[in-house]
XYZ file of C-alpha atoms in Angstrom:
708
model
C 29.137 24.542 148.907
C 29.154 27.594 146.692
C 25.890 29.289 145.839
C 24.998 29.267 142.147
C 24.733 32.923 141.266
C 23.610 32.635 137.642
C 20.290 31.228 136.521
C 20.099 29.187 133.344
C 17.314 27.733 131.301
C 17.980 24.196 132.473
C 17.087 25.315 136.003
C 13.575 26.239 134.968
C 10.532 23.998 134.543
C 7.912 25.793 132.556
C 4.325 24.534 132.262
C 2.036 26.275 129.782
C -1.183 27.775 131.076
C -4.207 25.614 130.404
C -6.851 28.295 130.786
C -4.801 31.401 131.431
C -3.985 32.560 134.909
C -0.911 33.773 136.707
C 2.841 33.526 136.644
C 4.453 31.579 139.403
C 8.187 31.941 139.798
C 9.437 29.293 142.142
C 12.757 29.928 143.817
C 15.249 28.482 146.162
C 18.881 29.037 147.018
C 20.381 26.964 144.201
C 17.762 26.429 141.544
C 14.951 28.525 140.179
C 11.841 27.084 138.509
C 8.978 28.681 136.662
C 5.428 27.481 136.037
C 2.047 28.933 135.364
C -1.081 28.410 137.400
C -3.697 26.163 135.897
C -6.959 27.539 137.218
C -7.394 31.135 136.224
C -5.056 32.745 138.709
C -5.639 30.513 141.691
C -2.258 28.942 142.465
C -2.627 25.612 144.161
C 1.033 24.690 144.757
C 2.736 25.541 148.046
C 6.295 26.068 147.033
C 9.053 28.608 147.265
C 7.770 31.107 144.698
C 6.525 34.464 143.631
C 2.863 34.346 142.647
C 1.298 36.920 140.362
C -2.295 36.464 139.288
C -4.075 38.023 136.344
C -5.395 40.845 138.500
C -1.879 41.843 139.444
C -2.008 40.510 142.974
C 1.426 39.455 144.213
C 2.080 36.852 146.879
C 5.585 36.137 148.136
C 6.287 32.974 150.065
C 8.605 33.148 153.063
C 10.382 29.795 153.417
C 12.422 30.245 156.585
C 11.209 29.640 160.145
C 10.116 32.899 161.794
C 11.422 32.930 165.342
C 11.069 36.653 165.984
C 14.119 37.651 163.953
C 11.925 39.208 161.263
C 12.737 37.004 158.252
C 9.078 36.738 157.273
C 9.431 40.438 156.487
C 13.066 40.855 155.418
C 13.339 37.919 152.995
C 10.259 38.917 150.963
C 11.685 42.463 150.898
C 14.600 41.145 148.835
C 12.247 39.684 146.226
C 9.908 42.674 146.215
C 12.808 45.065 145.676
C 13.868 43.405 142.449
C 10.323 42.693 141.319
C 9.609 46.422 141.639
C 6.208 46.247 143.280
C 4.432 48.317 145.909
C 5.317 46.725 149.243
C 1.983 47.730 150.738
C 0.118 45.689 148.140
C 2.021 42.431 148.638
C 0.726 39.401 150.499
C 3.251 37.326 152.473
C 2.662 33.654 153.241
C 4.681 31.188 155.302
C 5.899 28.202 153.297
C 6.133 24.698 154.671
C 9.155 22.422 154.559
C 10.204 21.754 150.963
C 13.705 20.362 150.504
C 13.258 20.178 146.736
C 12.866 23.917 146.320
C 14.799 25.269 149.314
C 18.387 25.078 150.388
C 18.258 26.256 153.990
C 15.017 26.236 155.970
C 16.675 26.818 159.325
C 16.458 29.529 161.964
C 19.882 29.473 163.555
C 23.366 30.868 163.231
C 22.019 34.251 162.111
C 22.191 32.924 158.559
C 18.802 33.455 156.916
C 19.387 36.794 155.205
C 23.077 36.340 154.477
C 22.432 32.957 152.815
C 19.612 34.248 150.617
C 20.808 37.748 149.699
C 21.727 36.916 146.093
C 19.306 34.117 145.245
C 16.129 35.823 146.437
C 16.986 39.002 144.579
C 17.688 37.002 141.418
C 14.186 35.545 141.605
C 12.588 38.982 141.732
C 14.821 40.321 138.968
C 14.034 37.365 136.695
C 10.289 37.787 137.123
C 10.585 41.500 136.455
C 12.553 40.939 133.245
C 9.975 38.455 131.935
C 7.201 40.971 132.535
C 9.198 43.665 130.729
C 9.751 41.340 127.772
C 6.027 40.634 127.569
C 5.205 44.346 127.512
C 7.901 45.111 124.962
C 6.550 42.424 122.653
C 3.005 43.765 122.977
C 4.114 47.316 122.171
C 6.675 46.312 119.551
C 9.453 48.228 121.282
C 12.930 47.267 122.587
C 12.756 45.702 126.042
C 15.860 47.649 127.047
C 13.876 50.888 126.708
C 11.118 49.757 129.075
C 11.122 50.258 132.832
C 9.035 49.178 135.809
C 7.438 50.989 138.710
C 5.083 49.758 141.429
C 3.772 46.703 139.602
C 3.649 48.286 136.125
C 5.808 48.179 133.017
C 6.140 51.634 131.444
C 7.385 52.975 128.104
C 7.118 56.593 126.970
C 3.724 57.245 128.528
C 2.424 53.746 127.990
C 1.737 51.552 131.005
C 0.596 47.984 131.648
C -0.010 46.284 134.986
C 1.774 43.056 135.856
C -1.646 41.392 135.885
C -2.227 42.360 132.261
C 1.146 40.933 131.262
C 1.426 37.818 133.394
C -0.081 35.304 130.945
C 2.182 36.359 128.093
C 5.190 36.568 130.402
C 4.663 32.945 131.416
C 5.030 31.831 127.786
C 8.351 33.579 127.183
C 11.809 32.022 127.480
C 13.284 32.512 130.920
C 16.160 34.998 130.761
C 19.605 34.008 131.938
C 22.075 36.011 134.026
C 19.654 38.759 134.932
C 21.351 41.637 136.706
C 20.104 42.787 140.084
C 19.765 46.421 141.085
C 22.695 48.447 142.365
C 22.311 49.630 145.939
C 21.734 53.183 144.703
C 18.456 52.060 143.108
C 16.973 50.399 146.180
C 13.453 51.528 147.087
C 12.477 48.825 149.590
C 15.772 47.437 150.906
C 17.085 49.828 153.522
C 13.686 51.310 154.330
C 12.000 51.000 157.704
C 9.363 48.322 157.235
C 7.039 47.083 159.929
C 6.776 43.392 160.617
C 4.113 41.836 158.423
C 2.519 40.053 161.399
C 2.505 43.018 163.786
C -1.188 43.848 163.598
C -2.303 40.249 164.069
C 0.092 39.801 166.986
C -0.853 42.919 168.944
C -4.579 42.336 168.409
C -4.347 38.727 169.573
C -5.414 37.296 166.229
C -2.167 35.541 165.404
C -2.132 31.819 166.044
C 0.992 30.175 167.387
C 1.664 26.457 167.571
C 0.279 26.324 171.075
C -3.080 27.537 169.667
C -3.417 24.649 167.195
C -6.784 22.884 167.229
C -8.053 20.147 164.928
C -11.145 17.986 164.735
C -10.776 15.047 167.111
C -7.527 16.350 168.546
C -6.377 15.401 172.022
C -4.097 17.457 174.253
C -1.156 15.735 175.880
C 1.237 16.551 178.686
C 4.400 14.566 179.304
C 5.822 13.458 182.647
C 9.620 13.316 182.475
C 12.244 12.149 184.988
C 12.519 14.631 187.893
C 16.312 14.480 187.756
C 18.948 13.963 185.074
C 20.173 10.403 185.536
C 16.873 8.726 186.476
C 14.858 6.083 184.620
C 11.203 5.100 184.904
C 10.761 1.788 186.749
C 6.989 1.579 187.178
C 3.856 3.714 187.505
C 0.399 3.726 189.072
C -1.988 5.615 186.770
C -5.324 4.403 188.133
C -6.317 7.680 189.796
C -5.170 9.730 186.815
C -7.303 7.674 184.436
C -10.379 8.432 186.543
C -9.779 12.177 186.262
C -12.241 14.324 184.253
C -11.452 14.562 180.546
C -8.601 12.055 180.578
C -8.721 9.461 177.812
C -5.365 7.701 177.872
C -2.177 7.359 179.898
C 0.791 6.010 177.915
C 4.313 4.982 178.809
C 7.111 5.508 176.288
C 10.835 6.328 176.130
C 11.306 6.793 179.878
C 8.324 9.171 179.858
C 4.598 9.136 180.590
C 1.979 10.844 178.424
C -1.445 11.885 179.723
C -4.006 12.585 176.970
C -7.358 14.306 177.238
C -9.744 17.048 176.188
C -7.884 20.115 177.491
C -4.490 21.208 178.758
C -5.936 21.947 182.206
C -7.458 18.501 182.572
C -4.380 16.578 181.463
C -2.005 18.706 183.541
C -4.130 18.200 186.640
C -4.395 14.474 185.972
C -0.626 14.223 185.508
C -0.216 15.231 189.155
C -2.132 12.081 190.141
C 0.179 9.688 188.296
C 2.465 7.897 190.754
C 5.700 6.993 188.957
C 8.618 5.131 190.511
C 11.968 6.464 189.318
C 15.264 4.642 189.578
C 18.651 6.308 189.836
C 20.765 5.445 186.820
C 24.303 6.382 187.763
C 25.438 9.298 189.894
C 23.049 12.192 190.391
C 25.451 15.119 190.261
C 25.013 18.655 191.572
C 26.347 21.998 190.380
C 29.071 21.862 193.040
C 30.163 18.463 191.683
C 30.391 19.828 188.158
C 32.405 22.834 189.322
C 34.886 20.520 191.031
C 35.115 18.283 187.957
C 35.693 21.185 185.567
C 38.275 22.862 187.768
C 40.040 19.538 188.136
C 40.261 19.160 184.360
C 41.704 22.663 183.987
C 44.243 22.094 186.763
C 45.877 19.388 184.658
C 48.141 19.944 181.706
C 46.119 19.706 178.479
C 46.494 16.261 176.930
C 44.254 16.456 173.889
C 45.229 17.955 170.591
C 44.767 21.745 170.810
C 41.844 23.275 168.970
C 44.309 25.857 167.708
C 48.074 26.194 168.047
C 50.151 29.058 166.649
C 53.777 29.377 167.656
C 54.967 27.938 170.963
C 53.279 29.198 174.124
C 55.621 27.197 176.369
C 58.686 29.032 175.144
C 56.888 32.379 175.183
C 55.774 31.997 178.809
C 59.274 30.899 179.829
C 60.752 34.121 178.419
C 57.890 36.461 179.456
C 58.514 39.674 181.373
C 55.048 39.328 182.895
C 52.467 36.533 183.018
C 48.778 37.310 183.594
C 46.150 34.726 184.571
C 42.397 34.790 185.168
C 39.723 32.085 185.559
C 36.016 32.355 184.744
C 32.935 30.202 185.341
C 29.724 30.096 183.300
C 26.500 28.556 184.682
C 23.861 26.491 182.943
C 21.191 28.700 181.382
C 17.636 27.788 180.398
C 16.226 29.025 177.087
C 12.911 30.134 178.589
C 11.028 30.935 175.425
C 7.842 32.924 175.990
C 5.880 30.157 174.260
C 6.755 26.846 175.981
C 7.545 23.819 173.832
C 4.586 22.425 171.912
C 3.865 20.588 168.701
C 0.941 19.079 166.793
C 1.218 15.683 165.134
C -1.237 13.465 163.326
C 0.331 10.149 162.434
C -1.555 7.792 160.151
C -0.782 4.324 158.864
C 1.237 5.612 155.937
C 2.225 9.180 156.781
C 2.304 12.034 159.248
C 1.348 15.690 159.446
C 3.562 17.815 161.697
C 2.648 21.387 162.555
C 4.218 23.818 164.976
C 7.158 25.984 166.043
C 10.468 24.453 164.958
C 13.800 26.020 163.984
C 14.970 22.890 162.126
C 12.027 21.421 160.193
C 14.144 19.195 157.963
C 15.928 17.682 160.939
C 12.555 17.108 162.610
C 11.159 15.335 159.561
C 14.213 13.118 159.296
C 14.008 12.176 162.946
C 10.303 11.315 162.731
C 10.885 9.256 159.594
C 13.531 7.307 161.496
C 11.405 6.810 164.612
C 8.198 5.806 162.823
C 9.835 3.985 159.899
C 8.065 6.230 157.392
C 9.361 7.600 154.073
C 10.258 11.281 154.428
C 8.068 12.164 151.452
C 5.076 10.921 153.450
C 5.714 13.400 156.242
C 4.615 17.028 155.885
C 5.997 19.762 158.129
C 4.395 23.185 158.435
C 6.005 25.886 160.543
C 4.209 28.325 162.781
C 5.684 31.586 163.951
C 7.571 30.917 167.179
C 7.122 32.645 170.489
C 10.886 32.562 170.963
C 13.517 29.971 170.193
C 17.030 31.110 171.191
C 18.354 27.724 170.060
C 15.936 25.591 172.072
C 13.794 24.856 169.035
C 16.803 23.627 167.107
C 16.180 20.445 169.097
C 13.460 18.042 167.974
C 12.569 16.234 171.217
C 9.154 17.898 171.533
C 8.317 17.062 167.912
C 9.328 13.461 168.540
C 7.074 13.348 171.598
C 4.067 14.556 169.607
C 4.614 12.022 166.828
C 5.224 9.106 169.184
C 2.178 9.913 171.305
C -0.020 10.237 168.219
C 1.150 6.832 166.979
C 0.828 5.086 170.352
C -2.582 6.627 171.033
C -3.985 4.982 167.912
C -3.004 7.500 165.229
C -5.101 10.294 166.701
C -4.219 13.986 166.223
C -2.340 15.241 169.274
C -1.055 18.591 170.495
C 1.689 18.083 173.071
C 2.054 21.157 175.297
C 4.725 21.669 177.918
C 4.169 23.691 181.078
C 6.681 26.351 182.095
C 7.985 23.994 184.767
C 8.411 21.221 182.175
C 10.323 23.622 179.978
C 12.701 24.805 182.667
C 13.378 21.522 184.450
C 13.270 18.996 181.618
C 14.624 20.852 178.646
C 18.051 21.662 177.256
C 20.494 24.174 178.716
C 23.493 26.211 177.729
C 26.496 24.128 178.837
C 28.097 24.959 182.161
C 31.746 25.820 181.475
C 34.971 26.873 183.175
C 37.740 28.868 181.515
C 41.384 29.530 182.334
C 43.303 32.274 180.527
C 47.005 32.923 180.590
C 48.868 35.678 178.730
C 52.486 36.766 178.421
C 53.870 40.281 177.954
C 57.399 41.005 176.792
C 59.638 43.801 178.046
C 57.848 46.312 175.830
C 54.467 45.364 177.313
C 53.444 43.699 174.057
C 51.125 40.685 174.120
C 53.252 37.762 172.887
C 51.371 34.693 174.148
C 47.781 33.679 174.866
C 46.461 30.385 176.199
C 42.779 29.591 176.577
C 41.947 26.330 178.335
C 38.260 25.406 178.735
C 36.102 22.571 180.006
C 32.334 22.204 179.748
C 29.563 19.942 181.018
C 27.889 18.113 178.127
C 29.368 20.613 175.694
C 32.383 22.768 175.005
C 32.960 26.477 175.189
C 36.070 27.120 173.125
C 36.248 29.498 170.185
C 39.611 28.776 168.532
C 39.480 31.525 165.928
C 38.035 34.287 168.078
C 39.944 37.587 168.378
C 42.771 38.046 169.332
C 43.532 34.890 167.331
C 45.693 35.934 164.394
C 47.134 38.902 166.277
C 49.300 37.065 168.831
C 52.445 35.184 167.733
C 51.982 32.373 170.264
C 48.359 31.362 170.617
C 46.783 28.130 171.840
C 43.227 26.977 172.592
C 42.462 23.722 174.420
C 38.967 22.404 175.133
C 37.521 19.444 177.030
C 34.015 18.079 177.605
C 32.831 16.385 180.781
C 30.102 13.902 179.863
C 26.914 14.147 181.874
C 23.241 13.116 181.587
C 22.311 16.815 181.588
C 20.999 17.712 178.136
C 22.520 20.815 176.566
C 21.907 22.696 173.348
C 22.989 25.858 171.531
C 21.890 28.975 173.375
C 21.571 32.341 171.641
C 24.995 33.204 170.217
C 26.358 29.690 170.851
C 29.807 29.640 172.497
C 30.222 33.362 171.833
C 27.576 34.225 174.431
C 30.093 33.593 177.221
C 33.458 33.608 175.421
C 33.023 37.288 174.575
C 32.641 38.097 178.286
C 35.680 36.117 179.394
C 37.940 37.125 176.487
C 37.045 40.791 176.592
C 37.394 40.930 180.375
C 40.805 39.273 180.092
C 41.869 41.732 177.387
C 40.972 44.593 179.720
C 43.072 43.021 182.472
C 45.974 42.696 180.039
C 45.561 46.366 179.081
C 45.578 47.371 182.752
C 48.726 45.440 183.559
C 50.412 46.653 180.365
C 49.521 50.252 181.209
C 47.496 50.707 178.044
C 44.050 52.063 177.253
C 41.661 49.131 176.562
C 40.546 50.562 173.216
C 44.125 51.323 172.193
C 45.166 47.730 172.975
C 42.442 46.289 170.781
C 43.377 48.576 167.900
C 47.049 47.697 168.365
C 46.246 43.984 168.113
C 44.054 44.484 165.061
C 46.878 46.344 163.349
C 49.131 43.364 164.061
C 46.514 41.028 162.560
C 46.363 43.239 159.476
C 50.083 43.815 158.980
C 51.561 40.594 160.373
C 48.836 37.948 160.673
C 49.616 34.721 162.497
C 47.784 31.625 161.293
C 44.142 31.885 160.353
C 42.440 35.280 160.596
C 38.701 34.861 160.074
C 37.818 38.549 160.542
C 38.684 41.687 158.586
C 40.889 43.828 160.849
C 39.929 47.110 159.179
C 36.175 46.519 159.585
C 36.699 45.380 163.159
C 38.770 48.482 163.934
C 36.118 50.727 162.382
C 33.368 49.607 164.777
C 35.729 49.972 167.734
C 36.655 53.527 166.765
C 33.036 54.483 166.112
C 31.822 53.060 169.428
C 34.547 54.916 171.299
C 33.523 58.091 169.480
C 29.766 57.942 170.076
C 30.224 56.723 173.646
C 32.592 59.541 174.505
C 35.303 57.081 175.514
C 38.016 58.740 177.578
C 35.925 61.836 178.224
C 34.555 62.665 181.658
C 30.829 62.024 182.094
C 30.847 63.117 185.726
C 32.570 61.748 188.797
C 29.972 59.016 189.332
C 29.795 57.731 185.730
C 32.132 54.918 184.649
C 32.519 53.164 181.309
C 33.516 49.737 180.058
C 34.365 48.631 176.528
C 33.957 45.368 174.607
C 34.096 44.311 170.965
C 33.424 40.949 169.383
C 33.228 39.299 165.970
C 30.711 36.506 165.472
C 28.367 35.235 162.769
C 30.329 37.322 160.244
C 29.406 40.624 161.960
C 31.407 43.154 163.968
C 30.044 44.685 167.164
C 31.546 47.150 169.632
C 29.817 48.385 172.773
C 30.390 50.912 175.534
C 28.560 50.344 178.823
C 27.917 53.208 181.215
C 27.314 52.587 184.934
C 26.481 55.085 187.629
C 27.650 54.819 191.225
C 24.712 55.571 193.510
C 24.893 57.458 196.815
C 25.124 54.152 198.696
C 28.039 53.012 196.541
C 25.942 50.517 194.558
C 26.167 50.449 190.771
C 23.399 50.815 188.182
C 23.718 50.232 184.457
C 22.409 53.316 182.672
C 23.225 52.984 178.984
C 24.771 50.860 176.239
C 26.226 52.427 173.102
C 26.398 49.893 170.284
C 27.996 50.027 166.828
C 27.362 47.222 164.335
C 28.823 46.348 160.964
C 26.507 43.694 159.550
C 26.876 44.711 155.914
C 23.773 46.008 154.143
C 20.887 46.547 156.545
C 17.780 45.220 154.804
C 15.194 46.520 157.265
C 16.492 49.160 159.709
C 13.399 48.864 161.894
C 13.764 45.127 162.319
C 17.539 45.420 162.648
C 17.325 47.892 165.510
C 14.810 45.663 167.269
C 17.140 42.683 166.991
C 20.117 44.660 168.300
C 18.255 46.167 171.231
C 16.632 42.865 172.145
C 19.880 40.930 172.023
C 21.701 43.504 174.161
C 19.004 43.435 176.846
C 18.949 39.638 176.647
C 22.715 39.538 177.075
C 22.689 41.978 179.973
C 19.794 40.203 181.673
C 21.389 36.787 181.587
C 24.837 38.050 182.582
C 23.313 39.917 185.506
C 20.638 37.585 186.855
C 20.223 34.158 185.254
C 21.535 30.843 186.543
C 20.258 27.286 186.593
C 21.702 25.007 189.268
C 21.269 21.321 190.052
C 21.043 19.390 193.309
C 21.469 15.637 192.883
C 20.565 15.907 189.224
C 17.382 17.874 189.893
C 17.081 21.476 188.637
C 16.664 23.897 191.539
C 14.813 26.487 189.439
C 11.395 25.658 188.021
C 9.724 28.948 187.056
C 10.336 32.686 187.017
C 9.853 33.007 190.764
C 13.292 31.450 191.259
C 14.907 31.817 187.827
C 15.703 35.510 187.642
C 15.118 37.403 184.398
C 15.750 41.067 183.696
C 12.817 43.403 184.425
C 11.690 46.407 182.437
C 12.972 48.917 184.987
C 16.400 47.248 184.871
C 16.835 47.513 181.111
C 19.351 50.189 180.103
C 18.913 52.808 177.428
C 20.418 51.564 174.159
C 21.878 53.781 171.425
C 22.475 51.950 168.141
C 24.598 52.906 165.140
C 25.095 50.850 161.971
C 28.187 51.215 159.802
C 26.969 52.206 156.348
C 27.952 49.442 153.971
C 27.226 48.106 150.504
C 28.574 44.606 151.157
C 26.203 41.659 151.493
C 24.336 41.320 154.800
C 25.832 39.227 157.586
C 24.425 37.905 160.871
C 22.392 40.083 163.229
C 20.091 38.082 165.509
C 22.966 36.923 167.713
C 26.189 39.008 167.366
C 25.119 41.884 169.621
C 24.421 39.684 172.654
C 27.947 38.360 173.387
C 29.798 41.646 174.085
C 27.037 43.157 176.262
C 27.974 41.362 179.469
C 31.657 42.061 178.854
C 31.143 45.800 178.417
C 29.153 45.871 181.667
C 31.780 43.847 183.558
C 34.555 46.146 182.389
C 32.521 49.194 183.454
C 32.081 47.602 186.868
C 35.845 47.208 187.178
C 36.335 50.861 186.249
C 33.862 51.865 188.958
C 34.851 49.451 191.732
C 38.189 47.829 190.976
C 36.446 44.444 191.195
C 36.968 42.075 188.270
C 33.787 40.046 187.737
C 34.757 36.476 186.919
C 31.492 34.578 187.379
C 27.929 35.007 186.239
C 25.359 36.022 187.291
C 26.859 39.353 188.338
C 24.110 40.059 190.858
C 25.820 37.643 193.271
C 28.723 40.101 193.593
C 26.616 42.438 195.738
C 27.829 45.446 193.748
C 24.552 46.385 192.098
C 21.663 48.529 193.230
């Protein structure tokens, strides 16, 4: 669906001020509405809007879920830029779910800024123009000769604050087709801006969903099946009910809820519940899944290919050289710093939902379905999340809170998961296996590529990923093995592992073709530019630019000392281009240590360089940490890892230095929260090969025994 770029009068609802007050410019991604406050500057609506009261105070609502990606800062920056106000004087508030006024209240797919770039700026520009018109009318001068600066309209030495103008501005016709600023006029966009919640977070004042408390609220913990593939047959809760603070024990949806006065009391009481679980089907282990996936890949693909350019069969038959590699990806837990939690208060005719959720609209729809309530009777308010990484795209924990509140007698409930609950009963990145096959002709040119994948409870194929479009014979096949294990998108879905396997395979192709890895990538991009094959969903010139820049800043091809080795990787995802050089050092004992990552990003216009750098650095370290250390395995359907003592995460001393460069650009922003994670593991793996001659094919890398 195309975004409506122009605003017209029919998109505005204007309500005259009853007693004076402030201008409220509501906004969303398609429509823009305007109204005035009705109580002397105190705005009572919670909507997607700019609020300006008669004293000139400006409040900007942030509609998207804040999951640590910085949108509560960056999205209001877009409005403030066009409104021409002093950023330090603005108040930012989190908006609740409002599907009337918003198009996309989702934290996922790195889409928040790129989806709102035009519409949010239009809102600020429209408000600014109305304020200018009000001042021009008061002074009797042409509006075109007036300007704005830091919350004032100015004209040849005259000056009025927005607060002085807001009542008259609210009565004026809403202008159509207001122009936004050129990039050369930006004063806020592109400037380093600290996160608006920083002070509250570091001083411990900020309240997350897990901190929610209400009058009469009960805490609840949920007992879930200990293994995937088990169902609840019966339970003995007598001892648990006698525990201090416990008020109810409920059975629902193959789960048991223990409710009481505090998290400690209900979690201790939960240990005294004696459930009887029944095996429902085969309880499979990681070794079983590996065998199943490898068996699928050993067979000739039968399904319709996800992508098919040319004829790989003919190309392989005529090839001068055929290259093959196989890779395996483990299950990964999301492991957010703040475990799953949610508050719900269900009443006879409605529900209040409050907590950390990446998909509030989906959550509301699911609760409406479960409780048979009209969606308009369900309110959803979002708290800042202590991590999401895709886990909070799911709504299971919201459903638990609502169901427990209803079953407990419509009491307010805060369901809180323990770390063990989160790791053993949550959703995981799918476990996948990949087979790659490539053909070179007599000139050592890549003429065929086949990617065949199979995943447990999810797929791992990326049919349009580079080098798609650059190879004349290209095919992608994907299969899913159904399992009771629950899976969900994990940061940089699909790309988080595909980049490692594809970029490692490209390096192997370069080695066997006798070509430099960077030169091979540039050669393929030139083919995609000059002679594209099928769909090309990336811009070859932009892709080549980040590759060249990364090679330049990383000193690719230049000696860094006899014990320093480099690896290269580049990947396109979420509309952004990323290239990275990893540098490893061989220690005296022959072990390897990652020292540094050089990263170049083309994500279009960078709205907030401070926040952007934080996202890039965090995603690289996240990518390195999971490629190096993380793995979740199953034995008879039961997760083997339950907490950080046996689920390995990267430690501070293991994090490499990161040097970040952004390609200067005036095009609209693209994704950033996810694109820098996928190539990190690949760059490291290719550096390891340069240092040791060992091609890493499985994660986590630590199992190779190559690292210090």
